[in-house]
PDB file of C-alpha atoms in Angstrom:
ATOM      1  CA  ARG A   1       0.708 -21.129 -50.500  1.00 72.00           C
ATOM      2  CA  LYS A   2      -1.296 -18.392 -48.814  1.00 81.00           C
ATOM      3  CA  GLU A   3       0.514 -15.143 -48.108  1.00 90.00           C
ATOM      4  CA  VAL A   4      -0.603 -15.157 -44.496  1.00 94.00           C
ATOM      5  CA  GLU A   5      -1.500 -18.418 -42.778  1.00 94.00           C
ATOM      6  CA  GLN A   6      -3.257 -18.927 -39.503  1.00 95.00           C
ATOM      7  CA  ASP A   7      -4.728 -21.885 -37.686  1.00 90.00           C
ATOM      8  CA  PRO A   8      -8.465 -21.264 -38.096  1.00 88.00           C
ATOM      9  CA  GLY A   9      -9.274 -22.892 -34.768  1.00 87.00           C
ATOM     10  CA  PRO A  10     -11.684 -22.760 -33.099  1.00 91.00           C
ATOM     11  CA  PHE A  11      -9.899 -22.312 -29.815  1.00 94.00           C
ATOM     12  CA  ASN A  12     -12.236 -22.853 -26.878  1.00 96.00           C
ATOM     13  CA  VAL A  13     -10.505 -21.591 -23.776  1.00 96.00           C
ATOM     14  CA  PRO A  14     -11.764 -21.240 -20.179  1.00 97.00           C
ATOM     15  CA  GLU A  15     -12.005 -17.770 -18.763  1.00 97.00           C
ATOM     16  CA  GLY A  16      -8.787 -16.679 -17.074  1.00 97.00           C
ATOM     17  CA  ALA A  17      -6.556 -18.938 -19.135  1.00 97.00           C
ATOM     18  CA  THR A  18      -3.693 -17.889 -21.356  1.00 97.00           C
ATOM     19  CA  VAL A  19      -3.966 -18.497 -25.072  1.00 96.00           C
ATOM     20  CA  ALA A  20      -1.470 -18.027 -27.871  1.00 95.00           C
ATOM     21  CA  PHE A  21      -1.889 -17.770 -31.630  1.00 92.00           C
ATOM     22  CA  ASN A  22       0.726 -18.000 -34.310  1.00 94.00           C
ATOM     23  CA  CYS A  23       0.756 -16.754 -37.845  1.00 96.00           C
ATOM     24  CA  THR A  24       3.235 -17.226 -40.681  1.00 96.00           C
ATOM     25  CA  TYR A  25       3.767 -15.016 -43.684  1.00 95.00           C
ATOM     26  CA  SER A  26       5.420 -15.863 -46.977  1.00 94.00           C
ATOM     27  CA  ASN A  27       6.646 -12.503 -48.249  1.00 90.00           C
ATOM     28  CA  SER A  28      10.052 -11.787 -46.759  1.00 89.00           C
ATOM     29  CA  ALA A  29       9.686  -8.162 -47.881  1.00 87.00           C
ATOM     30  CA  SER A  30       6.836  -7.625 -45.422  1.00 89.00           C
ATOM     31  CA  GLN A  31       7.582  -4.656 -43.220  1.00 87.00           C
ATOM     32  CA  SER A  32       4.570  -3.981 -41.047  1.00 89.00           C
ATOM     33  CA  PHE A  33       2.625  -6.444 -38.951  1.00 92.00           C
ATOM     34  CA  PHE A  34      -0.622  -6.186 -37.076  1.00 93.00           C
ATOM     35  CA  TRP A  35      -3.189  -8.116 -35.139  1.00 96.00           C
ATOM     36  CA  TYR A  36      -6.812  -7.173 -35.739  1.00 95.00           C
ATOM     37  CA  ARG A  37      -9.867  -8.595 -34.079  1.00 96.00           C
ATOM     38  CA  GLN A  38     -13.124  -9.122 -35.855  1.00 95.00           C
ATOM     39  CA  ASP A  39     -16.382  -9.759 -34.068  1.00 94.00           C
ATOM     40  CA  CYS A  40     -19.107 -11.718 -35.760  1.00 90.00           C
ATOM     41  CA  ARG A  41     -20.580  -9.800 -38.699  1.00 86.00           C
ATOM     42  CA  LYS A  42     -18.540  -6.702 -37.882  1.00 92.00           C
ATOM     43  CA  GLU A  43     -15.586  -4.907 -39.401  1.00 92.00           C
ATOM     44  CA  PRO A  44     -12.022  -5.693 -38.247  1.00 93.00           C
ATOM     45  CA  LYS A  45     -10.568  -3.446 -35.599  1.00 92.00           C
ATOM     46  CA  LEU A  46      -6.898  -2.883 -34.928  1.00 91.00           C
ATOM     47  CA  LEU A  47      -5.799  -4.653 -31.773  1.00 94.00           C
ATOM     48  CA  MET A  48      -2.114  -3.855 -31.920  1.00 94.00           C
ATOM     49  CA  SER A  49       0.830  -3.364 -34.199  1.00 91.00           C
ATOM     50  CA  VAL A  50       3.687  -5.830 -33.905  1.00 93.00           C
ATOM     51  CA  TYR A  51       7.244  -4.592 -33.573  1.00 87.00           C
ATOM     52  CA  SER A  52      10.514  -6.440 -33.988  1.00 87.00           C
ATOM     53  CA  SER A  53      11.362  -6.020 -30.349  1.00 87.00           C
ATOM     54  CA  GLY A  54       8.002  -7.388 -29.278  1.00 88.00           C
ATOM     55  CA  ASN A  55       5.390  -5.287 -27.593  1.00 93.00           C
ATOM     56  CA  GLU A  56       2.812  -5.529 -24.888  1.00 94.00           C
ATOM     57  CA  ASP A  57      -0.513  -3.825 -24.363  1.00 94.00           C
ATOM     58  CA  GLY A  58      -2.151  -4.822 -21.135  1.00 96.00           C
ATOM     59  CA  ARG A  59      -3.007  -8.494 -21.323  1.00 97.00           C
ATOM     60  CA  PHE A  60      -1.873  -8.757 -24.945  1.00 97.00           C
ATOM     61  CA  THR A  61       1.680  -9.466 -26.040  1.00 97.00           C
ATOM     62  CA  ALA A  62       2.805  -9.628 -29.650  1.00 97.00           C
ATOM     63  CA  GLN A  63       6.070 -11.032 -30.948  1.00 96.00           C
ATOM     64  CA  LEU A  64       7.683 -10.989 -34.367  1.00 96.00           C
ATOM     65  CA  ASN A  65      10.298 -13.419 -35.627  1.00 94.00           C
ATOM     66  CA  ARG A  66      11.553 -12.149 -38.950  1.00 93.00           C
ATOM     67  CA  ALA A  67      13.989 -15.018 -39.499  1.00 93.00           C
ATOM     68  CA  SER A  68      11.213 -17.585 -39.262  1.00 94.00           C
ATOM     69  CA  GLN A  69       8.563 -15.225 -40.661  1.00 95.00           C
ATOM     70  CA  TYR A  70       6.051 -15.745 -37.947  1.00 93.00           C
ATOM     71  CA  ILE A  71       4.079 -13.535 -35.627  1.00 96.00           C
ATOM     72  CA  SER A  72       2.485 -14.483 -32.354  1.00 96.00           C
ATOM     73  CA  LEU A  73      -0.183 -13.085 -30.085  1.00 97.00           C
ATOM     74  CA  LEU A  74      -0.482 -14.017 -26.425  1.00 97.00           C
ATOM     75  CA  ILE A  75      -3.570 -13.222 -24.409  1.00 97.00           C
ATOM     76  CA  ARG A  76      -3.274 -13.546 -20.646  1.00 98.00           C
ATOM     77  CA  ASP A  77      -6.107 -13.767 -18.132  1.00 97.00           C
ATOM     78  CA  SER A  78      -8.613 -14.148 -20.944  1.00 97.00           C
ATOM     79  CA  LYS A  79     -12.004 -12.481 -20.596  1.00 97.00           C
ATOM     80  CA  LEU A  80     -15.342 -13.413 -22.100  1.00 97.00           C
ATOM     81  CA  SER A  81     -15.107 -10.234 -24.166  1.00 97.00           C
ATOM     82  CA  ASP A  82     -11.981 -11.584 -25.851  1.00 97.00           C
ATOM     83  CA  SER A  83     -14.149 -13.996 -27.853  1.00 97.00           C
ATOM     84  CA  ALA A  84     -13.654 -12.988 -31.477  1.00 97.00           C
ATOM     85  CA  THR A  85     -11.744 -13.882 -34.596  1.00 96.00           C
ATOM     86  CA  TYR A  86      -8.153 -12.693 -34.531  1.00 97.00           C
ATOM     87  CA  LEU A  87      -6.691 -11.655 -37.852  1.00 96.00           C
ATOM     88  CA  CYS A  88      -3.005 -11.607 -38.605  1.00 96.00           C
ATOM     89  CA  VAL A  89      -2.226  -8.831 -41.061  1.00 94.00           C
ATOM     90  CA  VAL A  90       0.947  -7.915 -42.881  1.00 93.00           C
ATOM     91  CA  SER A  91       1.900  -5.091 -45.158  1.00 89.00           C
ATOM     92  CA  THR A  92       4.819  -4.566 -47.482  1.00 80.00           C
ATOM     93  CA  PHE A  93       4.728  -0.790 -47.700  1.00 67.00           C
ATOM     94  CA  GLY A  94       3.543   0.464 -44.341  1.00 55.00           C
ATOM     95  CA  ASN A  95      -0.232   0.682 -44.263  1.00 50.00           C
ATOM     96  CA  GLU A  96      -0.807   1.040 -47.953  1.00 71.00           C
ATOM     97  CA  LYS A  97      -1.904  -2.494 -48.703  1.00 82.00           C
ATOM     98  CA  LEU A  98      -2.882  -4.962 -46.031  1.00 89.00           C
ATOM     99  CA  THR A  99      -2.890  -8.722 -46.512  1.00 92.00           C
ATOM    100  CA  PHE A 100      -5.151 -10.549 -44.120  1.00 93.00           C
ATOM    101  CA  GLY A 101      -4.968 -14.064 -42.800  1.00 94.00           C
ATOM    102  CA  THR A 102      -8.189 -16.039 -42.597  1.00 91.00           C
ATOM    103  CA  GLY A 103      -8.292 -15.529 -38.859  1.00 94.00           C
ATOM    104  CA  THR A 104      -8.269 -17.666 -35.746  1.00 95.00           C
ATOM    105  CA  ARG A 105     -11.544 -18.008 -33.961  1.00 95.00           C
ATOM    106  CA  LEU A 106     -11.399 -17.778 -30.186  1.00 96.00           C
ATOM    107  CA  THR A 107     -14.216 -18.527 -27.775  1.00 96.00           C
ATOM    108  CA  ILE A 108     -13.751 -17.893 -24.073  1.00 97.00           C
ATOM    109  CA  ILE A 109     -15.842 -20.235 -21.987  1.00 97.00           C
ATOM    110  CA  PRO A 110     -17.228 -19.078 -18.628  1.00 95.00           C
TER     111      PRO A 110
ATOM    112  CA  GLY B   1      -9.696   7.222 -33.386  1.00 65.00           C
ATOM    113  CA  ALA B   2     -10.976   8.273 -36.772  1.00 76.00           C
ATOM    114  CA  VAL B   3     -14.462   7.304 -37.902  1.00 90.00           C
ATOM    115  CA  VAL B   4     -15.422   5.769 -41.211  1.00 94.00           C
ATOM    116  CA  SER B   5     -19.031   5.154 -42.128  1.00 96.00           C
ATOM    117  CA  GLN B   6     -20.622   3.035 -44.811  1.00 97.00           C
ATOM    118  CA  HIS B   7     -24.055   3.175 -46.306  1.00 96.00           C
ATOM    119  CA  PRO B   8     -26.126   1.143 -46.598  1.00 97.00           C
ATOM    120  CA  SER B   9     -25.294  -1.368 -43.886  1.00 96.00           C
ATOM    121  CA  TRP B  10     -27.132  -4.075 -45.768  1.00 96.00           C
ATOM    122  CA  VAL B  11     -28.893  -4.411 -49.074  1.00 96.00           C
ATOM    123  CA  ILE B  12     -30.934  -7.084 -50.790  1.00 96.00           C
ATOM    124  CA  CYS B  13     -31.404  -6.777 -54.514  1.00 95.00           C
ATOM    125  CA  LYS B  14     -32.514  -8.743 -57.535  1.00 96.00           C
ATOM    126  CA  SER B  15     -30.016 -10.257 -59.912  1.00 96.00           C
ATOM    127  CA  GLY B  16     -29.079  -7.826 -62.674  1.00 96.00           C
ATOM    128  CA  THR B  17     -29.503  -4.641 -60.698  1.00 96.00           C
ATOM    129  CA  SER B  18     -26.722  -2.276 -59.690  1.00 97.00           C
ATOM    130  CA  VAL B  19     -25.900  -1.414 -56.112  1.00 97.00           C
ATOM    131  CA  LYS B  20     -23.969   1.605 -54.883  1.00 97.00           C
ATOM    132  CA  ILE B  21     -22.135   1.547 -51.563  1.00 97.00           C
ATOM    133  CA  GLU B  22     -20.820   4.727 -49.988  1.00 97.00           C
ATOM    134  CA  CYS B  23     -17.778   5.031 -47.755  1.00 96.00           C
ATOM    135  CA  ARG B  24     -17.209   8.252 -45.858  1.00 95.00           C
ATOM    136  CA  SER B  25     -14.459   9.455 -43.580  1.00 92.00           C
ATOM    137  CA  LEU B  26     -16.295  11.557 -41.012  1.00 92.00           C
ATOM    138  CA  ASP B  27     -13.577  13.429 -39.198  1.00 87.00           C
ATOM    139  CA  PHE B  28     -10.509  13.289 -41.397  1.00 86.00           C
ATOM    140  CA  GLN B  29      -9.525  13.648 -45.022  1.00 88.00           C
ATOM    141  CA  ALA B  30      -8.928  10.270 -46.586  1.00 88.00           C
ATOM    142  CA  THR B  31      -6.296  10.501 -49.272  1.00 86.00           C
ATOM    143  CA  THR B  32      -6.575   6.771 -49.884  1.00 89.00           C
ATOM    144  CA  MET B  33      -9.518   4.450 -49.529  1.00 93.00           C
ATOM    145  CA  PHE B  34      -9.519   0.695 -49.882  1.00 94.00           C
ATOM    146  CA  TRP B  35     -12.339  -1.666 -50.773  1.00 97.00           C
ATOM    147  CA  TYR B  36     -12.360  -5.220 -49.449  1.00 96.00           C
ATOM    148  CA  ARG B  37     -14.673  -8.157 -49.848  1.00 96.00           C
ATOM    149  CA  GLN B  38     -15.120 -10.978 -47.364  1.00 95.00           C
ATOM    150  CA  PHE B  39     -16.941 -14.221 -48.085  1.00 93.00           C
ATOM    151  CA  PRO B  40     -18.112 -16.396 -45.187  1.00 88.00           C
ATOM    152  CA  LYS B  41     -15.251 -17.976 -43.238  1.00 84.00           C
ATOM    153  CA  GLN B  42     -12.693 -16.390 -45.525  1.00 88.00           C
ATOM    154  CA  SER B  43     -10.236 -13.566 -45.075  1.00 88.00           C
ATOM    155  CA  LEU B  44     -10.732 -10.026 -46.242  1.00 92.00           C
ATOM    156  CA  MET B  45      -9.588  -9.707 -49.825  1.00 94.00           C
ATOM    157  CA  LEU B  46      -8.502  -6.355 -51.167  1.00 94.00           C
ATOM    158  CA  MET B  47     -10.457  -5.456 -54.271  1.00 96.00           C
ATOM    159  CA  ALA B  48      -9.065  -2.052 -55.118  1.00 95.00           C
ATOM    160  CA  THR B  49      -7.227   0.988 -53.865  1.00 92.00           C
ATOM    161  CA  SER B  50      -8.519   4.440 -54.680  1.00 91.00           C
ATOM    162  CA  ASN B  51      -6.837   7.789 -54.343  1.00 87.00           C
ATOM    163  CA  GLU B  52      -8.826  10.995 -54.413  1.00 83.00           C
ATOM    164  CA  GLY B  53      -9.102  12.388 -57.882  1.00 81.00           C
ATOM    165  CA  SER B  54      -7.503   9.494 -59.705  1.00 83.00           C
ATOM    166  CA  LYS B  55      -8.518   6.122 -61.091  1.00 87.00           C
ATOM    167  CA  ALA B  56      -8.673   3.186 -58.754  1.00 92.00           C
ATOM    168  CA  THR B  57      -6.067   0.442 -58.848  1.00 92.00           C
ATOM    169  CA  TYR B  58      -7.710  -2.961 -58.981  1.00 95.00           C
ATOM    170  CA  GLU B  59      -6.294  -6.197 -57.652  1.00 93.00           C
ATOM    171  CA  GLN B  60      -5.740  -9.088 -59.994  1.00 93.00           C
ATOM    172  CA  GLY B  61      -8.960 -10.886 -60.782  1.00 93.00           C
ATOM    173  CA  VAL B  62     -11.254  -7.998 -59.875  1.00 95.00           C
ATOM    174  CA  GLU B  63     -13.221  -6.690 -62.860  1.00 94.00           C
ATOM    175  CA  LYS B  64     -12.984  -2.920 -62.987  1.00 93.00           C
ATOM    176  CA  ASP B  65     -16.029  -2.661 -65.252  1.00 94.00           C
ATOM    177  CA  LYS B  66     -18.130  -4.606 -62.792  1.00 96.00           C
ATOM    178  CA  PHE B  67     -16.939  -2.912 -59.623  1.00 97.00           C
ATOM    179  CA  LEU B  68     -16.916   0.804 -60.350  1.00 96.00           C
ATOM    180  CA  ILE B  69     -15.062   2.924 -57.839  1.00 95.00           C
ATOM    181  CA  ASN B  70     -15.284   6.673 -57.592  1.00 91.00           C
ATOM    182  CA  HIS B  71     -13.249   8.725 -55.124  1.00 89.00           C
ATOM    183  CA  ALA B  72     -14.368  12.214 -56.004  1.00 82.00           C
ATOM    184  CA  SER B  73     -13.609  13.905 -52.713  1.00 90.00           C
ATOM    185  CA  LEU B  74     -11.332  13.475 -49.738  1.00 90.00           C
ATOM    186  CA  THR B  75     -14.189  12.188 -47.618  1.00 93.00           C
ATOM    187  CA  LEU B  76     -16.201  10.013 -49.973  1.00 94.00           C
ATOM    188  CA  SER B  77     -15.589   6.943 -52.086  1.00 94.00           C
ATOM    189  CA  THR B  78     -18.280   4.865 -53.733  1.00 96.00           C
ATOM    190  CA  LEU B  79     -18.303   1.288 -54.961  1.00 97.00           C
ATOM    191  CA  THR B  80     -20.946   0.349 -57.498  1.00 97.00           C
ATOM    192  CA  VAL B  81     -21.574  -3.314 -58.142  1.00 97.00           C
ATOM    193  CA  THR B  82     -23.000  -3.332 -61.646  1.00 96.00           C
ATOM    194  CA  SER B  83     -25.377  -6.042 -62.824  1.00 96.00           C
ATOM    195  CA  ALA B  84     -25.070  -7.865 -59.533  1.00 96.00           C
ATOM    196  CA  HIS B  85     -25.379 -11.647 -59.469  1.00 96.00           C
ATOM    197  CA  PRO B  86     -25.822 -14.066 -56.563  1.00 96.00           C
ATOM    198  CA  GLU B  87     -22.079 -14.814 -56.519  1.00 96.00           C
ATOM    199  CA  ASP B  88     -21.484 -11.129 -55.710  1.00 96.00           C
ATOM    200  CA  SER B  89     -23.262 -11.607 -52.403  1.00 97.00           C
ATOM    201  CA  SER B  90     -20.656 -10.796 -49.795  1.00 96.00           C
ATOM    202  CA  PHE B  91     -19.572  -8.467 -47.016  1.00 97.00           C
ATOM    203  CA  TYR B  92     -18.037  -5.348 -48.532  1.00 97.00           C
ATOM    204  CA  ILE B  93     -15.815  -3.279 -46.267  1.00 97.00           C
ATOM    205  CA  CYS B  94     -14.022  -0.043 -46.956  1.00 96.00           C
ATOM    206  CA  SER B  95     -11.110   1.463 -45.110  1.00 94.00           C
ATOM    207  CA  ALA B  96      -9.517   4.865 -45.240  1.00 92.00           C
ATOM    208  CA  THR B  97      -6.156   6.300 -44.444  1.00 87.00           C
ATOM    209  CA  GLY B  98      -4.723   9.762 -44.515  1.00 76.00           C
ATOM    210  CA  GLY B  99      -5.575  10.686 -40.998  1.00 54.00           C
ATOM    211  CA  PHE B 100      -3.177  11.803 -38.329  1.00 53.00           C
ATOM    212  CA  GLU B 101      -1.947   8.299 -37.507  1.00 56.00           C
ATOM    213  CA  GLU B 102      -1.765   6.893 -41.031  1.00 67.00           C
ATOM    214  CA  THR B 103      -3.581   3.822 -39.763  1.00 79.00           C
ATOM    215  CA  GLN B 104      -6.258   2.231 -41.909  1.00 85.00           C
ATOM    216  CA  TYR B 105      -9.656   2.778 -40.346  1.00 89.00           C
ATOM    217  CA  PHE B 106     -12.398   0.415 -41.374  1.00 93.00           C
ATOM    218  CA  GLY B 107     -16.015   1.141 -42.051  1.00 95.00           C
ATOM    219  CA  PRO B 108     -18.701  -1.080 -40.512  1.00 96.00           C
ATOM    220  CA  GLY B 109     -19.213  -2.959 -43.757  1.00 96.00           C
ATOM    221  CA  THR B 110     -22.131  -3.520 -46.106  1.00 97.00           C
ATOM    222  CA  ARG B 111     -23.799  -6.888 -46.472  1.00 97.00           C
ATOM    223  CA  LEU B 112     -24.992  -7.487 -49.979  1.00 97.00           C
ATOM    224  CA  LEU B 113     -27.400 -10.266 -50.826  1.00 97.00           C
ATOM    225  CA  VAL B 114     -28.271 -10.745 -54.462  1.00 96.00           C
ATOM    226  CA  LEU B 115     -31.300 -12.927 -55.113  1.00 96.00           C
TER     227      LEU B 115
END
């Protein structure tokens, strides 16, 4: 079983729609959780950290369910610029060692 | 945010040659640098963790004699792929931490193609 599992997609979503991704992780000792986005042929960039209480950053909302070991990302009012691969990332000891999911590919359609 | 650079951004080489990739933290001192590899349609896989002035810690399955890592200063780490073969063709990405936010900052990556 992979340490971090994501639905690879692709998700093709019309502009303005709301889209949600889920991710599950296998290591119950995981302590830190992140969503990164990666554009084609580019490096990953931190989108947001995920906190136990849930957190929101503009159109992006992240939730963490420790009991079920899953993380979610909700994107509201999607923009064309949101098209990217979204990577679910977990870490056991803060930011020392990151474990990446394979990513979910999102395409926003005009 | 902090800036991490990599050089070269892409390289094409013949099988059997060695390739050196540089990772630099431009505006902060990186106490720890990480090297990742990403094959097409796969996730980033951590290859090794390097701390300034000490030997790198390699992940299981990564050959330390093939992937030489040097972290001689707080702003520079190098990865040398020795005797590269076509199966080493990949996207190599470094990241660095040690800055004010303790976040890992990623370099732009280096695409290696071994013919």
